[in-house]
Amino acid sequence: AQSVTQLGSHVSVSEGALVLLRCNYSSSVPPYLFWYVQYPNQGLQLLLKYTTGATLVKGINGFEAEFKKSETSFHLTKPSAHMSDAAEYFCAVSGRITNAGKSTFGDGTTLTVKP
Amino acid sequence: ETGVTQSPTHLIKTRGQQVTLRCSSQSGHNTVSWYQQALGQGPQFIFQYYREEENGRGNFPPRFSGLQFPNYSSELNVNALELDDSALYLCASIGDRFRDTEAFFGQGTRLTVV
């Protein structure tokens, strides 16, 4: 069984400030972890993923995330927020014995970027 | 641009009716998953098809069914629509479920049941 908890349904930052979106997961098997971004009336776009290997993962648009097994966390960060980062962000987990197409998603975090 | 297209983009149906949603996957992708995303929530896994056979189902009743075709297209069918079926329905295309870890999502079909 798998689950994802995204702490904070809404996060607001100023343009240029650090972005930190929190994700904790639960998985009975070694996980694959994903962050997706969703703009209004659009589908999901993959920002980054952790499968195996290096625990610090770099993605598109300057985002990165660190897999911390001991904390069961996969928090998403970006050093400097841009207005175009305003969107809904979803953390997802799937088990390695299954695949990315059977992911369990969190409820999302809405990121607002203030000028 | 993910190369995955869904149709229609919006749809309004009456409670009790049946609906068919369509997805065109990337060429060569043999795996497709369908998700339901209710307003204000994350996507929920409905089922997955691999090489035209169902390969796993989430916690959805049998009135949700699907088909996958050899031409990399697929359908989600929902019978006896209920008001709670109103949601964004997303399909996700995967090259091969044993090899690939990235799912490519379509833009979704917004279904409203009245």
Tab-separated table of C-alpha atoms in Angstrom, chain A residues 23-67:
chain	number	residue	atom	x	y	z
A	23	CYS	CA	5.928	15.698	0.473
A	24	ASN	CA	5.960	12.674	2.739
A	25	TYR	CA	5.198	9.228	1.452
A	26	SER	CA	4.433	5.762	2.698
A	27	SER	CA	5.272	2.666	0.711
A	28	SER	CA	5.582	-0.993	1.617
A	29	VAL	CA	8.128	-1.477	-1.178
A	30	PRO	CA	11.049	0.669	-2.393
A	31	PRO	CA	9.416	3.670	-4.033
A	32	TYR	CA	9.623	5.579	-7.230
A	33	LEU	CA	8.832	9.233	-6.459
A	34	PHE	CA	7.636	11.982	-8.766
A	35	TRP	CA	6.767	15.653	-8.771
A	36	TYR	CA	4.331	16.954	-11.367
A	37	VAL	CA	3.110	20.464	-12.153
A	38	GLN	CA	-0.379	21.259	-13.416
A	39	TYR	CA	-1.429	24.570	-14.913
A	40	PRO	CA	-5.118	25.499	-15.086
A	41	ASN	CA	-7.144	23.333	-17.457
A	42	GLN	CA	-4.109	21.300	-18.431
A	43	GLY	CA	-2.714	17.854	-17.772
A	44	LEU	CA	0.263	16.957	-15.636
A	45	GLN	CA	3.846	17.701	-16.593
A	46	LEU	CA	6.688	15.784	-14.978
A	47	LEU	CA	9.124	18.043	-13.127
A	48	LEU	CA	11.460	15.352	-11.825
A	49	LYS	CA	11.607	11.783	-10.600
A	50	TYR	CA	13.576	9.571	-8.254
A	51	THR	CA	13.975	5.929	-9.165
A	52	THR	CA	17.363	4.715	-7.985
A	53	GLY	CA	20.834	6.130	-7.454
A	54	ALA	CA	21.554	9.720	-6.489
A	55	THR	CA	19.125	10.956	-3.885
A	56	LEU	CA	19.320	14.599	-4.993
A	57	VAL	CA	17.362	14.856	-8.205
A	58	LYS	CA	17.395	17.836	-10.533
A	59	GLY	CA	14.470	18.578	-12.788
A	60	ILE	CA	13.199	21.110	-15.248
A	61	ASN	CA	12.779	24.839	-14.623
A	62	GLY	CA	15.364	24.896	-11.820
A	63	PHE	CA	13.509	22.562	-9.457
A	64	GLU	CA	15.171	19.843	-7.437
A	65	ALA	CA	14.148	17.336	-4.777
A	66	GLU	CA	15.946	15.140	-2.288
A	67	PHE	CA	14.888	11.611	-1.425
